[in-house]
Amino acid sequence: MTRTRIFIIHENQALANQAIATLTKGAEVRVMDALTTAGEALAFIGENNCDAVLVSSTLPQDGAIKVIKTLRRRGVKAKVIVTGLEHETNMIVRYIASGAAGYALREEGVNGWLRQIQALQEGRALLSKSVVAALMSHLSTLSRLTTRFEPKAARYGELTEREIEVFRLLAAGESNQSIADTLIIGVGTVKNHVHNILKKLNLRNRKEAATYLSFMENKAPVAARYM
């Protein structure tokens, strides 16, 4: 079997080096490099120099999403696997909707990375039943939204900078209290922002809000390969 060429992107260089030792025990994986920032990685990863990219979900400033979207925009065919995720279905769906081909939970460690690589080699996608159900729900909601109205960039553009911050956290499944703690504002203020966001975008609830944001960020539903 041809060895799968991978890049690792992880903010902890020591952990990345440990991962390399585990992944390269088999002859089927070749680690091209281990990089610590999204910017550094995007400067190295090209259209034909790797088959898969393993990117940490804990990169600063939503670095994993940046990597996924930038590689997709450039037409890079390498599959992206997001590592270090918690059991948060909404967050997992967000990465997959953005273009990730797979994910590994934090508790799985490097063995989870290896299983995802093996799945890619075999043309499979490893998704839990709960994630599959969430993806189906995501697509169903998206279908209803696009039937009711065509999401317009102009509507999204009406949101204030603060509303967009709240919107992103809301779409990631954060509670009002969590959003308030993150942005250092009152819970009442968060509730007002959520109300205004839903009203401006003609959305009924948080679930529709999450689907709408995914649509606006990606301009496409989740890939059919996950169905």
PDB file of C-alpha atoms in Angstrom:
ATOM      1  CA  MET A   1       0.000   0.000   0.000  1.00  0.00           C
ATOM      2  CA  THR A   2       1.257   3.492  -0.863  1.00  0.00           C
ATOM      3  CA  ARG A   3       2.089   5.444   2.252  1.00  0.00           C
ATOM      4  CA  THR A   4      -0.329   8.230   3.122  1.00  0.00           C
ATOM      5  CA  ARG A   5       1.487  11.555   3.310  1.00  0.00           C
ATOM      6  CA  ILE A   6       0.261  13.713   6.154  1.00  0.00           C
ATOM      7  CA  PHE A   7       0.892  17.071   7.768  1.00  0.00           C
ATOM      8  CA  ILE A   8       0.240  17.543  11.476  1.00  0.00           C
ATOM      9  CA  ILE A   9      -0.834  20.946  12.772  1.00  0.00           C
ATOM     10  CA  HIS A  10      -0.783  21.184  16.549  1.00  0.00           C
ATOM     11  CA  GLU A  11       0.090  24.042  18.876  1.00  0.00           C
ATOM     12  CA  ASN A  12       1.993  21.655  21.171  1.00  0.00           C
ATOM     13  CA  GLN A  13       5.181  20.629  19.368  1.00  0.00           C
ATOM     14  CA  ALA A  14       6.082  17.993  21.957  1.00  0.00           C
ATOM     15  CA  LEU A  15       2.712  16.277  21.567  1.00  0.00           C
ATOM     16  CA  ALA A  16       3.033  16.422  17.790  1.00  0.00           C
ATOM     17  CA  ASN A  17       6.450  14.763  17.975  1.00  0.00           C
ATOM     18  CA  GLN A  18       5.026  11.984  20.141  1.00  0.00           C
ATOM     19  CA  ALA A  19       2.261  11.510  17.594  1.00  0.00           C
ATOM     20  CA  ILE A  20       4.805  11.180  14.796  1.00  0.00           C
ATOM     21  CA  ALA A  21       6.531   8.331  16.621  1.00  0.00           C
ATOM     22  CA  THR A  22       3.238   6.446  16.936  1.00  0.00           C
ATOM     23  CA  LEU A  23       1.921   7.133  13.442  1.00  0.00           C
ATOM     24  CA  THR A  24       5.129   6.141  11.658  1.00  0.00           C
ATOM     25  CA  LYS A  25       5.418   2.736  13.324  1.00  0.00           C
ATOM     26  CA  GLY A  26       3.445   1.383  10.401  1.00  0.00           C
ATOM     27  CA  ALA A  27       4.650   1.567   6.804  1.00  0.00           C
ATOM     28  CA  GLU A  28       1.401   3.135   5.602  1.00  0.00           C
ATOM     29  CA  VAL A  29       1.975   6.657   7.000  1.00  0.00           C
ATOM     30  CA  ARG A  30       4.614   9.236   6.156  1.00  0.00           C
ATOM     31  CA  VAL A  31       4.605  12.447   8.202  1.00  0.00           C
ATOM     32  CA  MET A  32       5.761  15.286   5.966  1.00  0.00           C
ATOM     33  CA  ASP A  33       6.058  17.810   8.799  1.00  0.00           C
ATOM     34  CA  ALA A  34       4.580  18.890  12.125  1.00  0.00           C
ATOM     35  CA  LEU A  35       3.676  22.573  12.284  1.00  0.00           C
ATOM     36  CA  THR A  36       2.419  24.662  15.191  1.00  0.00           C
ATOM     37  CA  THR A  37       0.287  27.404  13.604  1.00  0.00           C
ATOM     38  CA  ALA A  38      -2.355  27.638  10.908  1.00  0.00           C
ATOM     39  CA  GLY A  39      -0.392  30.314   9.069  1.00  0.00           C
ATOM     40  CA  GLU A  40       2.795  28.258   8.995  1.00  0.00           C
ATOM     41  CA  ALA A  41       0.915  25.204   7.791  1.00  0.00           C
ATOM     42  CA  LEU A  42      -0.896  27.032   5.006  1.00  0.00           C
ATOM     43  CA  ALA A  43       2.449  28.287   3.719  1.00  0.00           C
ATOM     44  CA  PHE A  44       3.721  24.712   3.380  1.00  0.00           C
ATOM     45  CA  ILE A  45       0.729  22.645   2.331  1.00  0.00           C
ATOM     46  CA  GLY A  46       0.283  22.551  -1.418  1.00  0.00           C
ATOM     47  CA  GLU A  47      -2.071  20.943  -3.894  1.00  0.00           C
ATOM     48  CA  ASN A  48       0.000  17.811  -4.423  1.00  0.00           C
ATOM     49  CA  ASN A  49       2.379  17.454  -1.466  1.00  0.00           C
ATOM     50  CA  CYS A  50       0.135  15.551   0.962  1.00  0.00           C
ATOM     51  CA  ASP A  51      -2.881  13.289   1.207  1.00  0.00           C
ATOM     52  CA  ALA A  52      -4.212  14.262   4.628  1.00  0.00           C
ATOM     53  CA  VAL A  53      -3.917  17.064   7.166  1.00  0.00           C
ATOM     54  CA  LEU A  54      -4.434  16.448  10.873  1.00  0.00           C
ATOM     55  CA  VAL A  55      -5.298  19.764  12.504  1.00  0.00           C
ATOM     56  CA  SER A  56      -5.883  20.447  16.190  1.00  0.00           C
ATOM     57  CA  SER A  57      -9.288  21.797  17.182  1.00  0.00           C
ATOM     58  CA  THR A  58      -7.572  23.846  19.895  1.00  0.00           C
ATOM     59  CA  LEU A  59      -5.527  26.043  17.569  1.00  0.00           C
ATOM     60  CA  PRO A  60      -5.962  29.708  18.554  1.00  0.00           C
ATOM     61  CA  GLN A  61      -8.434  31.966  16.728  1.00  0.00           C
ATOM     62  CA  ASP A  62     -10.445  29.118  15.195  1.00  0.00           C
ATOM     63  CA  GLY A  63      -7.344  27.984  13.337  1.00  0.00           C
ATOM     64  CA  ALA A  64      -8.758  24.593  12.343  1.00  0.00           C
ATOM     65  CA  ILE A  65     -11.689  26.194  10.520  1.00  0.00           C
ATOM     66  CA  LYS A  66      -9.276  28.601   8.823  1.00  0.00           C
ATOM     67  CA  VAL A  67      -7.147  25.701   7.586  1.00  0.00           C
ATOM     68  CA  ILE A  68     -10.144  23.738   6.300  1.00  0.00           C
ATOM     69  CA  LYS A  69     -11.658  26.660   4.415  1.00  0.00           C
ATOM     70  CA  THR A  70      -8.370  27.939   2.992  1.00  0.00           C
ATOM     71  CA  LEU A  71      -7.347  24.537   1.650  1.00  0.00           C
ATOM     72  CA  ARG A  72     -10.778  24.048   0.120  1.00  0.00           C
ATOM     73  CA  ARG A  73     -10.688  27.501  -1.467  1.00  0.00           C
ATOM     74  CA  ARG A  74      -7.262  26.718  -2.962  1.00  0.00           C
ATOM     75  CA  GLY A  75      -8.538  23.472  -4.414  1.00  0.00           C
ATOM     76  CA  VAL A  76      -6.227  21.312  -2.298  1.00  0.00           C
ATOM     77  CA  LYS A  77      -7.577  17.757  -2.382  1.00  0.00           C
ATOM     78  CA  ALA A  78      -5.953  16.588   0.851  1.00  0.00           C
ATOM     79  CA  LYS A  79      -8.481  15.340   3.407  1.00  0.00           C
ATOM     80  CA  VAL A  80      -8.619  17.235   6.696  1.00  0.00           C
ATOM     81  CA  ILE A  81      -9.064  15.422  10.004  1.00  0.00           C
ATOM     82  CA  VAL A  82      -9.803  17.560  13.065  1.00  0.00           C
ATOM     83  CA  THR A  83      -8.215  16.212  16.248  1.00  0.00           C
ATOM     84  CA  GLY A  84      -8.697  16.770  19.962  1.00  0.00           C
ATOM     85  CA  LEU A  85     -12.459  17.288  19.907  1.00  0.00           C
ATOM     86  CA  GLU A  86     -14.744  16.823  22.879  1.00  0.00           C
ATOM     87  CA  HIS A  87     -18.101  15.005  22.732  1.00  0.00           C
ATOM     88  CA  GLU A  88     -19.860  18.117  21.400  1.00  0.00           C
ATOM     89  CA  THR A  89     -22.010  17.119  18.448  1.00  0.00           C
ATOM     90  CA  ASN A  90     -22.737  20.675  17.297  1.00  0.00           C
ATOM     91  CA  MET A  91     -19.041  21.473  17.113  1.00  0.00           C
ATOM     92  CA  ILE A  92     -18.248  18.257  15.240  1.00  0.00           C
ATOM     93  CA  VAL A  93     -21.008  19.017  12.720  1.00  0.00           C
ATOM     94  CA  ARG A  94     -19.615  22.522  12.291  1.00  0.00           C
ATOM     95  CA  TYR A  95     -16.205  21.153  11.264  1.00  0.00           C
ATOM     96  CA  ILE A  96     -17.715  18.579   8.911  1.00  0.00           C
ATOM     97  CA  ALA A  97     -20.024  21.173   7.358  1.00  0.00           C
ATOM     98  CA  SER A  98     -16.954  23.342   6.763  1.00  0.00           C
ATOM     99  CA  GLY A  99     -15.275  20.526   4.848  1.00  0.00           C
ATOM    100  CA  ALA A 100     -13.513  18.226   7.321  1.00  0.00           C
ATOM    101  CA  ALA A 101     -13.381  14.592   6.220  1.00  0.00           C
ATOM    102  CA  GLY A 102     -13.167  13.184   9.731  1.00  0.00           C
ATOM    103  CA  TYR A 103     -12.536  13.864  13.389  1.00  0.00           C
ATOM    104  CA  ALA A 104     -10.816  12.304  16.395  1.00  0.00           C
ATOM    105  CA  LEU A 105     -11.929  12.850  19.969  1.00  0.00           C
ATOM    106  CA  ARG A 106      -9.438  14.078  22.561  1.00  0.00           C
ATOM    107  CA  GLU A 107      -9.961  10.981  24.685  1.00  0.00           C
ATOM    108  CA  GLU A 108      -8.948   8.731  21.778  1.00  0.00           C
ATOM    109  CA  GLY A 109      -5.455  10.172  21.602  1.00  0.00           C
ATOM    110  CA  VAL A 110      -3.156   9.362  18.699  1.00  0.00           C
ATOM    111  CA  ASN A 111      -4.848   5.988  18.196  1.00  0.00           C
ATOM    112  CA  GLY A 112      -7.928   7.927  17.119  1.00  0.00           C
ATOM    113  CA  TRP A 113      -5.805   9.800  14.585  1.00  0.00           C
ATOM    114  CA  LEU A 114      -4.517   6.523  13.201  1.00  0.00           C
ATOM    115  CA  ARG A 115      -8.017   5.058  12.890  1.00  0.00           C
ATOM    116  CA  GLN A 116      -9.143   8.099  10.920  1.00  0.00           C
ATOM    117  CA  ILE A 117      -6.148   7.821   8.586  1.00  0.00           C
ATOM    118  CA  GLN A 118      -6.876   4.137   8.018  1.00  0.00           C
ATOM    119  CA  ALA A 119     -10.512   4.975   7.271  1.00  0.00           C
ATOM    120  CA  LEU A 120      -9.419   7.523   4.670  1.00  0.00           C
ATOM    121  CA  GLN A 121      -7.106   4.963   3.081  1.00  0.00           C
ATOM    122  CA  GLU A 122     -10.066   2.610   2.777  1.00  0.00           C
ATOM    123  CA  GLY A 123     -12.418   5.292   1.479  1.00  0.00           C
ATOM    124  CA  ARG A 124     -14.566   5.270   4.611  1.00  0.00           C
ATOM    125  CA  ALA A 125     -15.775   7.973   6.997  1.00  0.00           C
ATOM    126  CA  LEU A 126     -15.843   7.169  10.717  1.00  0.00           C
ATOM    127  CA  LEU A 127     -18.829   8.962  12.197  1.00  0.00           C
ATOM    128  CA  SER A 128     -20.664   8.098  15.392  1.00  0.00           C
ATOM    129  CA  LYS A 129     -24.402   7.451  15.268  1.00  0.00           C
ATOM    130  CA  SER A 130     -25.080  10.685  17.142  1.00  0.00           C
ATOM    131  CA  VAL A 131     -23.045  12.708  14.634  1.00  0.00           C
ATOM    132  CA  VAL A 132     -24.770  11.045  11.670  1.00  0.00           C
ATOM    133  CA  ALA A 133     -28.138  11.883  13.237  1.00  0.00           C
ATOM    134  CA  ALA A 134     -27.022  15.479  13.792  1.00  0.00           C
ATOM    135  CA  LEU A 135     -25.836  15.758  10.180  1.00  0.00           C
ATOM    136  CA  MET A 136     -29.184  14.480   8.929  1.00  0.00           C
ATOM    137  CA  SER A 137     -30.946  17.027  11.111  1.00  0.00           C
ATOM    138  CA  HIS A 138     -28.581  19.731   9.838  1.00  0.00           C
ATOM    139  CA  LEU A 139     -29.417  18.917   6.219  1.00  0.00           C
ATOM    140  CA  SER A 140     -33.128  18.737   6.958  1.00  0.00           C
ATOM    141  CA  THR A 141     -33.063  22.146   8.611  1.00  0.00           C
ATOM    142  CA  LEU A 142     -31.038  23.585   5.738  1.00  0.00           C
ATOM    143  CA  SER A 143     -33.595  22.250   3.269  1.00  0.00           C
ATOM    144  CA  ARG A 144     -36.442  23.892   5.177  1.00  0.00           C
ATOM    145  CA  LEU A 145     -34.568  27.175   5.377  1.00  0.00           C
ATOM    146  CA  THR A 146     -33.786  27.311   1.678  1.00  0.00           C
ATOM    147  CA  THR A 147     -37.403  26.431   0.892  1.00  0.00           C
ATOM    148  CA  ARG A 148     -38.714  29.205   3.134  1.00  0.00           C
ATOM    149  CA  PHE A 149     -36.292  31.810   1.899  1.00  0.00           C
ATOM    150  CA  GLU A 150     -32.974  32.055   0.119  1.00  0.00           C
ATOM    151  CA  PRO A 151     -30.332  33.085   2.658  1.00  0.00           C
ATOM    152  CA  LYS A 152     -28.966  36.442   1.550  1.00  0.00           C
ATOM    153  CA  ALA A 153     -25.527  37.824   2.277  1.00  0.00           C
ATOM    154  CA  ALA A 154     -27.154  41.234   2.719  1.00  0.00           C
ATOM    155  CA  ARG A 155     -29.118  40.007   5.724  1.00  0.00           C
ATOM    156  CA  TYR A 156     -26.003  38.622   7.351  1.00  0.00           C
ATOM    157  CA  GLY A 157     -24.273  41.907   6.609  1.00  0.00           C
ATOM    158  CA  GLU A 158     -26.850  43.738   8.734  1.00  0.00           C
ATOM    159  CA  LEU A 159     -25.459  42.162  11.896  1.00  0.00           C
ATOM    160  CA  THR A 160     -23.196  44.254  14.089  1.00  0.00           C
ATOM    161  CA  GLU A 161     -19.694  43.076  14.970  1.00  0.00           C
ATOM    162  CA  ARG A 162     -20.868  42.097  18.450  1.00  0.00           C
ATOM    163  CA  GLU A 163     -23.895  40.244  17.055  1.00  0.00           C
ATOM    164  CA  ILE A 164     -21.613  38.245  14.783  1.00  0.00           C
ATOM    165  CA  GLU A 165     -19.471  37.282  17.791  1.00  0.00           C
ATOM    166  CA  VAL A 166     -22.576  36.152  19.653  1.00  0.00           C
ATOM    167  CA  PHE A 167     -23.900  34.400  16.531  1.00  0.00           C
ATOM    168  CA  ARG A 168     -20.761  32.290  16.119  1.00  0.00           C
ATOM    169  CA  LEU A 169     -20.797  31.184  19.744  1.00  0.00           C
ATOM    170  CA  LEU A 170     -24.532  30.511  19.604  1.00  0.00           C
ATOM    171  CA  ALA A 171     -24.095  28.406  16.461  1.00  0.00           C
ATOM    172  CA  ALA A 172     -21.339  26.424  18.194  1.00  0.00           C
ATOM    173  CA  GLY A 173     -23.879  25.366  20.815  1.00  0.00           C
ATOM    174  CA  GLU A 174     -22.786  27.671  23.634  1.00  0.00           C
ATOM    175  CA  SER A 175     -25.345  28.623  26.280  1.00  0.00           C
ATOM    176  CA  ASN A 176     -26.248  32.239  27.037  1.00  0.00           C
ATOM    177  CA  GLN A 177     -24.173  32.055  30.219  1.00  0.00           C
ATOM    178  CA  SER A 178     -21.173  30.635  28.359  1.00  0.00           C
ATOM    179  CA  ILE A 179     -21.438  33.345  25.693  1.00  0.00           C
ATOM    180  CA  ALA A 180     -21.653  35.996  28.403  1.00  0.00           C
ATOM    181  CA  ASP A 181     -18.563  34.607  30.135  1.00  0.00           C
ATOM    182  CA  THR A 182     -16.587  34.438  26.887  1.00  0.00           C
ATOM    183  CA  LEU A 183     -17.453  37.969  25.752  1.00  0.00           C
ATOM    184  CA  ILE A 184     -17.473  39.412  29.292  1.00  0.00           C
ATOM    185  CA  ILE A 185     -20.997  40.813  28.994  1.00  0.00           C
ATOM    186  CA  GLY A 186     -24.224  40.257  30.911  1.00  0.00           C
ATOM    187  CA  VAL A 187     -26.565  37.349  30.246  1.00  0.00           C
ATOM    188  CA  GLY A 188     -29.379  39.833  29.621  1.00  0.00           C
ATOM    189  CA  THR A 189     -27.273  41.503  26.936  1.00  0.00           C
ATOM    190  CA  VAL A 190     -26.651  38.131  25.312  1.00  0.00           C
ATOM    191  CA  LYS A 191     -30.391  37.410  25.263  1.00  0.00           C
ATOM    192  CA  ASN A 192     -31.032  40.751  23.569  1.00  0.00           C
ATOM    193  CA  HIS A 193     -28.393  40.014  20.934  1.00  0.00           C
ATOM    194  CA  VAL A 194     -29.827  36.547  20.274  1.00  0.00           C
ATOM    195  CA  HIS A 195     -33.317  38.019  19.884  1.00  0.00           C
ATOM    196  CA  ASN A 196     -32.046  40.644  17.435  1.00  0.00           C
ATOM    197  CA  ILE A 197     -30.070  38.084  15.432  1.00  0.00           C
ATOM    198  CA  LEU A 198     -33.035  35.757  15.007  1.00  0.00           C
ATOM    199  CA  LYS A 199     -35.309  38.664  14.088  1.00  0.00           C
ATOM    200  CA  LYS A 200     -32.924  40.182  11.524  1.00  0.00           C
ATOM    201  CA  LEU A 201     -32.313  36.850   9.816  1.00  0.00           C
ATOM    202  CA  ASN A 202     -35.902  35.592  10.041  1.00  0.00           C
ATOM    203  CA  LEU A 203     -34.821  32.542  12.031  1.00  0.00           C
ATOM    204  CA  ARG A 204     -37.013  30.695  14.510  1.00  0.00           C
ATOM    205  CA  ASN A 205     -34.511  29.164  16.904  1.00  0.00           C
ATOM    206  CA  ARG A 206     -30.871  28.376  17.660  1.00  0.00           C
ATOM    207  CA  LYS A 207     -30.898  25.256  15.509  1.00  0.00           C
ATOM    208  CA  GLU A 208     -31.884  27.247  12.444  1.00  0.00           C
ATOM    209  CA  ALA A 209     -29.301  29.863  13.398  1.00  0.00           C
ATOM    210  CA  ALA A 210     -26.515  27.263  13.432  1.00  0.00           C
ATOM    211  CA  THR A 211     -27.589  25.908  10.042  1.00  0.00           C
ATOM    212  CA  TYR A 212     -27.896  29.392   8.560  1.00  0.00           C
ATOM    213  CA  LEU A 213     -24.394  30.332   9.712  1.00  0.00           C
ATOM    214  CA  SER A 214     -23.002  27.136   8.215  1.00  0.00           C
ATOM    215  CA  PHE A 215     -24.706  27.993   4.916  1.00  0.00           C
ATOM    216  CA  MET A 216     -23.360  31.539   4.881  1.00  0.00           C
ATOM    217  CA  GLU A 217     -19.822  30.457   5.747  1.00  0.00           C
ATOM    218  CA  ASN A 218     -19.680  27.553   3.311  1.00  0.00           C
ATOM    219  CA  LYS A 219     -22.331  28.369   0.677  1.00  0.00           C
ATOM    220  CA  ALA A 220     -23.047  24.633   0.371  1.00  0.00           C
ATOM    221  CA  PRO A 221     -24.631  21.809   2.349  1.00  0.00           C
ATOM    222  CA  VAL A 222     -22.633  18.984   3.893  1.00  0.00           C
ATOM    223  CA  ALA A 223     -21.049  16.764   1.258  1.00  0.00           C
ATOM    224  CA  ALA A 224     -23.164  13.866   0.072  1.00  0.00           C
ATOM    225  CA  ARG A 225     -20.438  11.370   1.060  1.00  0.00           C
ATOM    226  CA  TYR A 226     -21.611  11.632   4.659  1.00  0.00           C
ATOM    227  CA  MET A 227     -25.168  10.630   3.843  1.00  0.00           C
TER     228      MET A 227
END
